[in-house]
Amino acid sequence: MTPTLPPPPCGVAVFIRGSAIGLCLALSPPPLWAGDWSWQLQPSMTRFQVLEYGAGGSRLVRESGWIPGLALQLERQQEWGPTGFVRLESQQGSIDYAGRTSLGQAHSTRTDTRRLAVSLGLEHEMALGPWPLGMVLALSHQRWDRDIQPRGSVRGLEETYHWSGIRLALGPTWRQDGRTTRLRLGVQRPLEPRLEVKLDVLGYGTATLHPRPRWGPYAELSLRRDAGTDSWLGLVVRYDEQRFAASDRVTLYSGTHSLTLREPELENRQLQIGLTWSRRL
C-alpha cells in the first residue's frame, strides 16, 4: 500500500506568499524600492558532511565529500533602507558513505547528492562604530535528494528532504580602496521539514516522515574588489549546518507484512568555497 502524501505544509505556503510579496516590492517602481540592480554568478565547491546519530548519541552514518555547485543572485541596492536579493543555487555530486546495515554490519558505498535552494532576503547596514554593522534576514526553500547507492547484496535507499527555512545573521563590513570585506555570523532553522523515503523495491511505496527542526550555526566571510566601473570579483567562504532531531515513527503495510520507520537525528554540514563575479545591470 502506498501512503497518500499530505498537502504542502503551511510553512511552504507562508514562504511562497512571503516571496511573492518580497518580489512585488523588489520590482515596484521608485521611490518604494529605488536603487541599482546587479547580478552575481558564483561557481563553488562544497564539502558535504552528513552525520546520523542513534538514541544514545552514537554515530550511525557518516557521509563526506566535495561536490560542485553554481549560484545566481539578483539584488537591488536602495539609496535608503535595506538591500533585497533573490538567490538560486544548485549542487550535485557523489560522496562517500560509511554506515551500518539494519543488521548492524559495517557498510560502505557512495551517495549521489543533489541540492536545490531558492532564497529571498534583506540586508541592511547601520553605522554603529568605526565599521558598519550589517544584518541579514533571509527565507529559503530547499530540496535535498540523497540517493544511497546499492552495493553487493545491500540495497540502496532514496530519500528526499523538503523544508523552508529562516536565517538571521549580523557582522561588520570593512571598505577601503575599492575592496570590501564582510563577515556575517548567525543562526538558521528549518521550518516544517518533510522527508520522503522511497521503498517501492520492497513493496511499501513511499513513506513520509517529519523530522523535528533545530537551530544550527551559520557563518560567511566574503572578499570583493573592483574589477571595472560596473563589475567586481570576489571570494566567498561559507559554513552552514542544517540540524534535524529524530522524526516520528511511521508504520507501512504490504500484504501481511509491516515495516516501521524512524529517521534518526541528522546534521548536514556544508563548507563552501566560491568565486564570485558581479556586474551592475
PDB file of C-alpha atoms in Angstrom:
ATOM      1  CA  MET A   1       0.000   0.000   0.000  1.00  0.00           C
ATOM      2  CA  THR A   2       1.370   3.395  -0.941  1.00  0.00           C
ATOM      3  CA  PRO A   3       0.569   6.079   1.655  1.00  0.00           C
ATOM      4  CA  THR A   4      -1.150   9.206   0.352  1.00  0.00           C
ATOM      5  CA  LEU A   5       1.156  12.192   0.527  1.00  0.00           C
ATOM      6  CA  PRO A   6      -0.143  15.108   2.619  1.00  0.00           C
ATOM      7  CA  PRO A   7      -0.723  18.567   1.106  1.00  0.00           C
ATOM      8  CA  PRO A   8       2.187  21.032   1.244  1.00  0.00           C
ATOM      9  CA  PRO A   9       2.767  22.125   4.865  1.00  0.00           C
ATOM     10  CA  CYS A  10       1.703  25.599   5.881  1.00  0.00           C
ATOM     11  CA  GLY A  11       5.334  26.722   6.217  1.00  0.00           C
ATOM     12  CA  VAL A  12       5.815  26.223   2.478  1.00  0.00           C
ATOM     13  CA  ALA A  13       2.688  28.248   1.781  1.00  0.00           C
ATOM     14  CA  VAL A  14       3.964  31.030   4.054  1.00  0.00           C
ATOM     15  CA  PHE A  15       7.285  31.018   2.184  1.00  0.00           C
ATOM     16  CA  ILE A  16       5.529  31.259  -1.182  1.00  0.00           C
ATOM     17  CA  ARG A  17       3.306  34.125  -0.054  1.00  0.00           C
ATOM     18  CA  GLY A  18       6.228  35.947   1.582  1.00  0.00           C
ATOM     19  CA  SER A  19       8.372  35.502  -1.512  1.00  0.00           C
ATOM     20  CA  ALA A  20       5.616  36.859  -3.725  1.00  0.00           C
ATOM     21  CA  ILE A  21       5.269  39.948  -1.523  1.00  0.00           C
ATOM     22  CA  GLY A  22       9.048  40.453  -1.494  1.00  0.00           C
ATOM     23  CA  LEU A  23       9.291  40.157  -5.245  1.00  0.00           C
ATOM     24  CA  CYS A  24       6.472  42.657  -5.705  1.00  0.00           C
ATOM     25  CA  LEU A  25       8.362  45.117  -3.502  1.00  0.00           C
ATOM     26  CA  ALA A  26      11.616  44.449  -5.356  1.00  0.00           C
ATOM     27  CA  LEU A  27      10.029  45.030  -8.756  1.00  0.00           C
ATOM     28  CA  SER A  28       7.934  48.024  -7.789  1.00  0.00           C
ATOM     29  CA  PRO A  29       8.924  51.455  -9.185  1.00  0.00           C
ATOM     30  CA  PRO A  30      10.785  54.161  -7.193  1.00  0.00           C
ATOM     31  CA  PRO A  31      10.627  55.511  -4.600  1.00  0.00           C
ATOM     32  CA  LEU A  32       9.245  52.357  -2.894  1.00  0.00           C
ATOM     33  CA  TRP A  33      12.247  50.259  -3.950  1.00  0.00           C
ATOM     34  CA  ALA A  34      14.666  52.675  -5.614  1.00  0.00           C
ATOM     35  CA  GLY A  35      18.267  51.675  -6.257  1.00  0.00           C
ATOM     36  CA  ASP A  36      20.699  49.872  -8.538  1.00  0.00           C
ATOM     37  CA  TRP A  37      20.214  46.354  -9.885  1.00  0.00           C
ATOM     38  CA  SER A  38      23.159  43.966 -10.035  1.00  0.00           C
ATOM     39  CA  TRP A  39      23.652  40.246 -10.560  1.00  0.00           C
ATOM     40  CA  GLN A  40      26.219  37.790  -9.271  1.00  0.00           C
ATOM     41  CA  LEU A  41      27.462  34.461 -10.616  1.00  0.00           C
ATOM     42  CA  GLN A  42      29.155  32.088  -8.166  1.00  0.00           C
ATOM     43  CA  PRO A  43      30.738  28.729  -9.056  1.00  0.00           C
ATOM     44  CA  SER A  44      31.729  26.820  -5.933  1.00  0.00           C
ATOM     45  CA  MET A  45      32.947  23.608  -4.324  1.00  0.00           C
ATOM     46  CA  THR A  46      31.184  22.432  -1.179  1.00  0.00           C
ATOM     47  CA  ARG A  47      32.428  19.990   1.434  1.00  0.00           C
ATOM     48  CA  PHE A  48      29.322  17.957   2.336  1.00  0.00           C
ATOM     49  CA  GLN A  49      29.295  16.074   5.620  1.00  0.00           C
ATOM     50  CA  VAL A  50      26.187  14.210   6.733  1.00  0.00           C
ATOM     51  CA  LEU A  51      26.075  12.647  10.212  1.00  0.00           C
ATOM     52  CA  GLU A  52      23.356  10.449  11.714  1.00  0.00           C
ATOM     53  CA  TYR A  53      23.177   9.646  15.430  1.00  0.00           C
ATOM     54  CA  GLY A  54      21.416   6.946  17.426  1.00  0.00           C
ATOM     55  CA  ALA A  55      19.345   7.411  20.581  1.00  0.00           C
ATOM     56  CA  GLY A  56      22.429   7.229  22.808  1.00  0.00           C
ATOM     57  CA  GLY A  57      24.417   9.731  20.748  1.00  0.00           C
ATOM     58  CA  SER A  58      26.484   7.099  18.925  1.00  0.00           C
ATOM     59  CA  ARG A  59      27.241   7.848  15.284  1.00  0.00           C
ATOM     60  CA  LEU A  60      25.381   5.604  12.846  1.00  0.00           C
ATOM     61  CA  VAL A  61      26.293   7.113   9.451  1.00  0.00           C
ATOM     62  CA  ARG A  62      28.946   9.428   8.065  1.00  0.00           C
ATOM     63  CA  GLU A  63      28.866  10.787   4.521  1.00  0.00           C
ATOM     64  CA  SER A  64      31.511  13.198   3.241  1.00  0.00           C
ATOM     65  CA  GLY A  65      32.974  14.579   0.043  1.00  0.00           C
ATOM     66  CA  TRP A  66      33.311  17.609  -2.237  1.00  0.00           C
ATOM     67  CA  ILE A  67      30.639  18.461  -4.814  1.00  0.00           C
ATOM     68  CA  PRO A  68      30.470  21.321  -7.349  1.00  0.00           C
ATOM     69  CA  GLY A  69      27.757  23.952  -7.399  1.00  0.00           C
ATOM     70  CA  LEU A  70      26.571  27.103  -9.116  1.00  0.00           C
ATOM     71  CA  ALA A  71      24.576  30.054  -7.775  1.00  0.00           C
ATOM     72  CA  LEU A  72      22.956  33.064  -9.414  1.00  0.00           C
ATOM     73  CA  GLN A  73      21.961  36.050  -7.308  1.00  0.00           C
ATOM     74  CA  LEU A  74      19.994  39.135  -8.281  1.00  0.00           C
ATOM     75  CA  GLU A  75      19.956  42.091  -5.920  1.00  0.00           C
ATOM     76  CA  ARG A  76      18.793  45.678  -5.774  1.00  0.00           C
ATOM     77  CA  GLN A  77      20.504  48.192  -3.525  1.00  0.00           C
ATOM     78  CA  GLN A  78      18.415  51.122  -2.407  1.00  0.00           C
ATOM     79  CA  GLU A  79      19.534  54.664  -1.829  1.00  0.00           C
ATOM     80  CA  TRP A  80      17.865  54.212   1.547  1.00  0.00           C
ATOM     81  CA  GLY A  81      16.956  51.179   3.589  1.00  0.00           C
ATOM     82  CA  PRO A  82      17.932  47.533   3.050  1.00  0.00           C
ATOM     83  CA  THR A  83      19.250  45.709   0.000  1.00  0.00           C
ATOM     84  CA  GLY A  84      16.952  42.995  -1.337  1.00  0.00           C
ATOM     85  CA  PHE A  85      18.211  39.839  -3.010  1.00  0.00           C
ATOM     86  CA  VAL A  86      16.935  36.670  -4.676  1.00  0.00           C
ATOM     87  CA  ARG A  87      19.309  33.692  -4.947  1.00  0.00           C
ATOM     88  CA  LEU A  88      19.097  30.402  -6.843  1.00  0.00           C
ATOM     89  CA  GLU A  89      21.617  27.665  -6.051  1.00  0.00           C
ATOM     90  CA  SER A  90      22.208  24.124  -7.270  1.00  0.00           C
ATOM     91  CA  GLN A  91      24.750  21.475  -6.189  1.00  0.00           C
ATOM     92  CA  GLN A  92      25.197  17.926  -7.414  1.00  0.00           C
ATOM     93  CA  GLY A  93      27.803  15.209  -6.941  1.00  0.00           C
ATOM     94  CA  SER A  94      28.737  11.918  -5.298  1.00  0.00           C
ATOM     95  CA  ILE A  95      30.186  11.493  -1.805  1.00  0.00           C
ATOM     96  CA  ASP A  96      31.434   8.621   0.376  1.00  0.00           C
ATOM     97  CA  TYR A  97      29.028   6.734   2.636  1.00  0.00           C
ATOM     98  CA  ALA A  98      30.086   4.788   5.742  1.00  0.00           C
ATOM     99  CA  GLY A  99      27.418   3.297   7.992  1.00  0.00           C
ATOM    100  CA  ARG A 100      25.741   0.077   9.069  1.00  0.00           C
ATOM    101  CA  THR A 101      23.033  -2.154   7.695  1.00  0.00           C
ATOM    102  CA  SER A 102      19.799  -2.884   9.544  1.00  0.00           C
ATOM    103  CA  LEU A 103      21.555  -5.985  10.933  1.00  0.00           C
ATOM    104  CA  GLY A 104      24.378  -3.870  12.395  1.00  0.00           C
ATOM    105  CA  GLN A 105      27.049  -4.842   9.857  1.00  0.00           C
ATOM    106  CA  ALA A 106      29.527  -2.205   8.646  1.00  0.00           C
ATOM    107  CA  HIS A 107      28.712  -0.974   5.148  1.00  0.00           C
ATOM    108  CA  SER A 108      30.375   1.488   2.769  1.00  0.00           C
ATOM    109  CA  THR A 109      29.213   2.790  -0.606  1.00  0.00           C
ATOM    110  CA  ARG A 110      28.571   6.090  -2.410  1.00  0.00           C
ATOM    111  CA  THR A 111      25.722   8.586  -2.105  1.00  0.00           C
ATOM    112  CA  ASP A 112      24.513  10.696  -5.028  1.00  0.00           C
ATOM    113  CA  THR A 113      23.671  14.099  -3.571  1.00  0.00           C
ATOM    114  CA  ARG A 114      21.597  16.832  -5.179  1.00  0.00           C
ATOM    115  CA  ARG A 115      20.552  20.093  -3.556  1.00  0.00           C
ATOM    116  CA  LEU A 116      18.414  22.912  -4.933  1.00  0.00           C
ATOM    117  CA  ALA A 117      17.690  26.087  -2.976  1.00  0.00           C
ATOM    118  CA  VAL A 118      15.920  29.383  -3.602  1.00  0.00           C
ATOM    119  CA  SER A 119      16.189  32.206  -1.081  1.00  0.00           C
ATOM    120  CA  LEU A 120      14.813  35.701  -0.688  1.00  0.00           C
ATOM    121  CA  GLY A 121      16.286  38.161   1.794  1.00  0.00           C
ATOM    122  CA  LEU A 122      17.065  41.640   3.011  1.00  0.00           C
ATOM    123  CA  GLU A 123      20.395  43.039   4.207  1.00  0.00           C
ATOM    124  CA  HIS A 124      20.748  46.367   5.998  1.00  0.00           C
ATOM    125  CA  GLU A 125      23.861  48.179   7.248  1.00  0.00           C
ATOM    126  CA  MET A 126      23.952  50.637  10.139  1.00  0.00           C
ATOM    127  CA  ALA A 127      26.815  52.909  11.223  1.00  0.00           C
ATOM    128  CA  LEU A 128      27.305  51.877  14.867  1.00  0.00           C
ATOM    129  CA  GLY A 129      31.055  52.423  15.239  1.00  0.00           C
ATOM    130  CA  PRO A 130      34.204  52.526  13.117  1.00  0.00           C
ATOM    131  CA  TRP A 131      32.688  49.918  10.736  1.00  0.00           C
ATOM    132  CA  PRO A 132      29.112  49.491   9.521  1.00  0.00           C
ATOM    133  CA  LEU A 133      27.195  46.643  11.123  1.00  0.00           C
ATOM    134  CA  GLY A 134      25.263  44.538   8.616  1.00  0.00           C
ATOM    135  CA  MET A 135      22.153  42.499   9.427  1.00  0.00           C
ATOM    136  CA  VAL A 136      20.658  39.780   7.202  1.00  0.00           C
ATOM    137  CA  LEU A 137      17.197  38.229   7.269  1.00  0.00           C
ATOM    138  CA  ALA A 138      16.539  35.527   4.672  1.00  0.00           C
ATOM    139  CA  LEU A 139      13.842  32.978   3.914  1.00  0.00           C
ATOM    140  CA  SER A 140      14.596  29.915   1.813  1.00  0.00           C
ATOM    141  CA  HIS A 141      13.090  26.759   0.404  1.00  0.00           C
ATOM    142  CA  GLN A 142      15.322  23.744  -0.172  1.00  0.00           C
ATOM    143  CA  ARG A 143      15.175  20.280  -1.666  1.00  0.00           C
ATOM    144  CA  TRP A 144      17.875  17.747  -0.864  1.00  0.00           C
ATOM    145  CA  ASP A 145      17.956  14.416  -2.709  1.00  0.00           C
ATOM    146  CA  ARG A 146      20.014  11.717  -1.012  1.00  0.00           C
ATOM    147  CA  ASP A 147      20.398   8.578  -3.138  1.00  0.00           C
ATOM    148  CA  ILE A 148      22.441   5.942  -1.267  1.00  0.00           C
ATOM    149  CA  GLN A 149      23.745   3.527  -3.880  1.00  0.00           C
ATOM    150  CA  PRO A 150      23.358  -0.285  -3.645  1.00  0.00           C
ATOM    151  CA  ARG A 151      26.471  -2.366  -3.209  1.00  0.00           C
ATOM    152  CA  GLY A 152      26.752  -6.145  -3.197  1.00  0.00           C
ATOM    153  CA  SER A 153      23.704  -7.694  -1.562  1.00  0.00           C
ATOM    154  CA  VAL A 154      22.782  -4.460   0.267  1.00  0.00           C
ATOM    155  CA  ARG A 155      20.010  -2.469  -1.390  1.00  0.00           C
ATOM    156  CA  GLY A 156      20.209   1.275  -1.880  1.00  0.00           C
ATOM    157  CA  LEU A 157      17.907   3.894  -0.382  1.00  0.00           C
ATOM    158  CA  GLU A 158      16.403   7.068  -1.855  1.00  0.00           C
ATOM    159  CA  GLU A 159      15.497   9.948   0.454  1.00  0.00           C
ATOM    160  CA  THR A 160      14.265  13.444  -0.367  1.00  0.00           C
ATOM    161  CA  TYR A 161      14.178  16.259   2.192  1.00  0.00           C
ATOM    162  CA  HIS A 162      11.981  19.325   1.710  1.00  0.00           C
ATOM    163  CA  TRP A 163      11.962  22.323   4.016  1.00  0.00           C
ATOM    164  CA  SER A 164      11.560  26.061   4.198  1.00  0.00           C
ATOM    165  CA  GLY A 165      13.970  27.906   6.449  1.00  0.00           C
ATOM    166  CA  ILE A 166      14.865  31.164   8.131  1.00  0.00           C
ATOM    167  CA  ARG A 167      18.336  32.665   8.602  1.00  0.00           C
ATOM    168  CA  LEU A 168      19.417  35.554  10.833  1.00  0.00           C
ATOM    169  CA  ALA A 169      22.980  36.909  10.736  1.00  0.00           C
ATOM    170  CA  LEU A 170      24.951  40.056  11.527  1.00  0.00           C
ATOM    171  CA  GLY A 171      28.535  41.292  11.431  1.00  0.00           C
ATOM    172  CA  PRO A 172      30.886  44.096  10.403  1.00  0.00           C
ATOM    173  CA  THR A 173      31.761  45.397   6.930  1.00  0.00           C
ATOM    174  CA  TRP A 174      35.132  46.920   6.021  1.00  0.00           C
ATOM    175  CA  ARG A 175      35.639  49.081   2.893  1.00  0.00           C
ATOM    176  CA  GLN A 176      38.936  50.526   1.674  1.00  0.00           C
ATOM    177  CA  ASP A 177      40.441  51.408  -1.732  1.00  0.00           C
ATOM    178  CA  GLY A 178      37.844  49.576  -3.808  1.00  0.00           C
ATOM    179  CA  ARG A 179      37.895  46.459  -1.583  1.00  0.00           C
ATOM    180  CA  THR A 180      35.051  45.239   0.607  1.00  0.00           C
ATOM    181  CA  THR A 181      35.258  42.607   3.356  1.00  0.00           C
ATOM    182  CA  ARG A 182      32.101  41.267   5.011  1.00  0.00           C
ATOM    183  CA  LEU A 183      31.760  38.947   7.993  1.00  0.00           C
ATOM    184  CA  ARG A 184      28.347  37.573   8.934  1.00  0.00           C
ATOM    185  CA  LEU A 185      27.671  35.242  11.870  1.00  0.00           C
ATOM    186  CA  GLY A 186      24.263  33.911  12.762  1.00  0.00           C
ATOM    187  CA  VAL A 187      21.815  31.048  13.122  1.00  0.00           C
ATOM    188  CA  GLN A 188      19.325  29.260  10.903  1.00  0.00           C
ATOM    189  CA  ARG A 189      16.442  26.869  11.371  1.00  0.00           C
ATOM    190  CA  PRO A 190      14.435  24.597   9.049  1.00  0.00           C
ATOM    191  CA  LEU A 191      10.679  25.139   9.119  1.00  0.00           C
ATOM    192  CA  GLU A 192       8.354  22.136   8.968  1.00  0.00           C
ATOM    193  CA  PRO A 193      10.802  19.717   7.272  1.00  0.00           C
ATOM    194  CA  ARG A 194       9.398  16.740   5.402  1.00  0.00           C
ATOM    195  CA  LEU A 195      11.249  13.558   4.418  1.00  0.00           C
ATOM    196  CA  GLU A 196      10.122  11.158   1.709  1.00  0.00           C
ATOM    197  CA  VAL A 197      11.658   7.659   1.713  1.00  0.00           C
ATOM    198  CA  LYS A 198      11.118   5.543  -1.406  1.00  0.00           C
ATOM    199  CA  LEU A 199      10.591   1.848  -0.618  1.00  0.00           C
ATOM    200  CA  ASP A 200       8.987   0.676  -3.871  1.00  0.00           C
ATOM    201  CA  VAL A 201      11.614  -2.054  -4.287  1.00  0.00           C
ATOM    202  CA  LEU A 202      10.338  -3.599  -1.026  1.00  0.00           C
ATOM    203  CA  GLY A 203       6.696  -3.150  -1.966  1.00  0.00           C
ATOM    204  CA  TYR A 204       5.931  -0.436   0.605  1.00  0.00           C
ATOM    205  CA  GLY A 205       5.685   2.588  -1.696  1.00  0.00           C
ATOM    206  CA  THR A 206       6.793   5.958  -0.309  1.00  0.00           C
ATOM    207  CA  ALA A 207       6.908   6.821   3.395  1.00  0.00           C
ATOM    208  CA  THR A 208       6.584  10.404   4.624  1.00  0.00           C
ATOM    209  CA  LEU A 209       8.351  11.325   7.862  1.00  0.00           C
ATOM    210  CA  HIS A 210       8.586  14.619   9.728  1.00  0.00           C
ATOM    211  CA  PRO A 211      11.995  15.286  11.340  1.00  0.00           C
ATOM    212  CA  ARG A 212      11.952  17.868  14.103  1.00  0.00           C
ATOM    213  CA  PRO A 213      13.818  21.094  13.237  1.00  0.00           C
ATOM    214  CA  ARG A 214      16.652  22.505  15.334  1.00  0.00           C
ATOM    215  CA  TRP A 215      18.714  25.700  15.231  1.00  0.00           C
ATOM    216  CA  GLY A 216      22.123  25.484  13.557  1.00  0.00           C
ATOM    217  CA  PRO A 217      25.092  27.863  13.074  1.00  0.00           C
ATOM    218  CA  TYR A 218      25.821  29.984  10.006  1.00  0.00           C
ATOM    219  CA  ALA A 219      28.981  31.913   9.067  1.00  0.00           C
ATOM    220  CA  GLU A 220      30.074  33.748   5.912  1.00  0.00           C
ATOM    221  CA  LEU A 221      33.233  35.640   5.003  1.00  0.00           C
ATOM    222  CA  SER A 222      33.311  37.448   1.647  1.00  0.00           C
ATOM    223  CA  LEU A 223      36.062  39.458  -0.051  1.00  0.00           C
ATOM    224  CA  ARG A 224      35.296  41.689  -3.032  1.00  0.00           C
ATOM    225  CA  ARG A 225      37.285  44.143  -5.097  1.00  0.00           C
ATOM    226  CA  ASP A 226      36.528  46.408  -8.051  1.00  0.00           C
ATOM    227  CA  ALA A 227      37.220  44.875 -11.457  1.00  0.00           C
ATOM    228  CA  GLY A 228      35.999  47.828 -13.500  1.00  0.00           C
ATOM    229  CA  THR A 229      33.476  50.618 -13.367  1.00  0.00           C
ATOM    230  CA  ASP A 230      30.459  48.335 -13.014  1.00  0.00           C
ATOM    231  CA  SER A 231      31.884  44.917 -12.067  1.00  0.00           C
ATOM    232  CA  TRP A 232      33.501  43.149  -9.103  1.00  0.00           C
ATOM    233  CA  LEU A 233      35.435  39.956  -8.414  1.00  0.00           C
ATOM    234  CA  GLY A 234      35.358  38.160  -5.105  1.00  0.00           C
ATOM    235  CA  LEU A 235      35.853  35.123  -2.892  1.00  0.00           C
ATOM    236  CA  VAL A 236      33.269  33.667  -0.506  1.00  0.00           C
ATOM    237  CA  VAL A 237      33.754  31.127   2.294  1.00  0.00           C
ATOM    238  CA  ARG A 238      30.518  29.959   3.867  1.00  0.00           C
ATOM    239  CA  TYR A 239      29.647  27.412   6.557  1.00  0.00           C
ATOM    240  CA  ASP A 240      26.132  26.354   7.456  1.00  0.00           C
ATOM    241  CA  GLU A 241      24.671  23.464   9.377  1.00  0.00           C
ATOM    242  CA  GLN A 242      21.161  22.089   8.971  1.00  0.00           C
ATOM    243  CA  ARG A 243      20.090  20.136  12.048  1.00  0.00           C
ATOM    244  CA  PHE A 244      17.179  17.739  12.422  1.00  0.00           C
ATOM    245  CA  ALA A 245      16.146  15.825  15.531  1.00  0.00           C
ATOM    246  CA  ALA A 246      14.752  12.289  15.155  1.00  0.00           C
ATOM    247  CA  SER A 247      11.490  12.031  13.243  1.00  0.00           C
ATOM    248  CA  ASP A 248       8.180  10.482  14.184  1.00  0.00           C
ATOM    249  CA  ARG A 249       7.575   6.753  13.638  1.00  0.00           C
ATOM    250  CA  VAL A 250       5.625   5.596  10.596  1.00  0.00           C
ATOM    251  CA  THR A 251       4.381   2.031  10.008  1.00  0.00           C
ATOM    252  CA  LEU A 252       3.843   0.809   6.431  1.00  0.00           C
ATOM    253  CA  TYR A 253       1.985  -2.300   5.299  1.00  0.00           C
ATOM    254  CA  SER A 254       2.428  -4.578   2.309  1.00  0.00           C
ATOM    255  CA  GLY A 255       0.053  -7.520   2.401  1.00  0.00           C
ATOM    256  CA  THR A 256       0.600  -9.294   5.711  1.00  0.00           C
ATOM    257  CA  HIS A 257       3.972  -7.634   6.285  1.00  0.00           C
ATOM    258  CA  SER A 258       4.636  -4.360   8.092  1.00  0.00           C
ATOM    259  CA  LEU A 259       7.630  -2.034   8.372  1.00  0.00           C
ATOM    260  CA  THR A 260       8.195   0.710  10.956  1.00  0.00           C
ATOM    261  CA  LEU A 261      10.469   3.612  10.030  1.00  0.00           C
ATOM    262  CA  ARG A 262      12.054   6.408  12.007  1.00  0.00           C
ATOM    263  CA  GLU A 263      14.719   8.806  10.724  1.00  0.00           C
ATOM    264  CA  PRO A 264      17.476   9.284  13.336  1.00  0.00           C
ATOM    265  CA  GLU A 265      18.973  12.594  14.394  1.00  0.00           C
ATOM    266  CA  LEU A 266      20.821  14.145  11.444  1.00  0.00           C
ATOM    267  CA  GLU A 267      23.262  17.001  10.805  1.00  0.00           C
ATOM    268  CA  ASN A 268      24.047  18.292   7.318  1.00  0.00           C
ATOM    269  CA  ARG A 269      27.261  20.336   7.474  1.00  0.00           C
ATOM    270  CA  GLN A 270      28.382  22.327   4.443  1.00  0.00           C
ATOM    271  CA  LEU A 271      31.653  24.214   3.981  1.00  0.00           C
ATOM    272  CA  GLN A 272      31.524  26.134   0.714  1.00  0.00           C
ATOM    273  CA  ILE A 273      34.286  27.980  -1.132  1.00  0.00           C
ATOM    274  CA  GLY A 274      33.211  30.034  -4.124  1.00  0.00           C
ATOM    275  CA  LEU A 275      34.405  32.627  -6.605  1.00  0.00           C
ATOM    276  CA  THR A 276      32.068  35.498  -7.477  1.00  0.00           C
ATOM    277  CA  TRP A 277      31.685  37.768 -10.457  1.00  0.00           C
ATOM    278  CA  SER A 278      29.221  40.618 -10.025  1.00  0.00           C
ATOM    279  CA  ARG A 279      28.059  43.219 -12.504  1.00  0.00           C
ATOM    280  CA  ARG A 280      25.699  46.176 -12.347  1.00  0.00           C
ATOM    281  CA  LEU A 281      22.774  45.995 -14.777  1.00  0.00           C
TER     282      LEU A 281
END
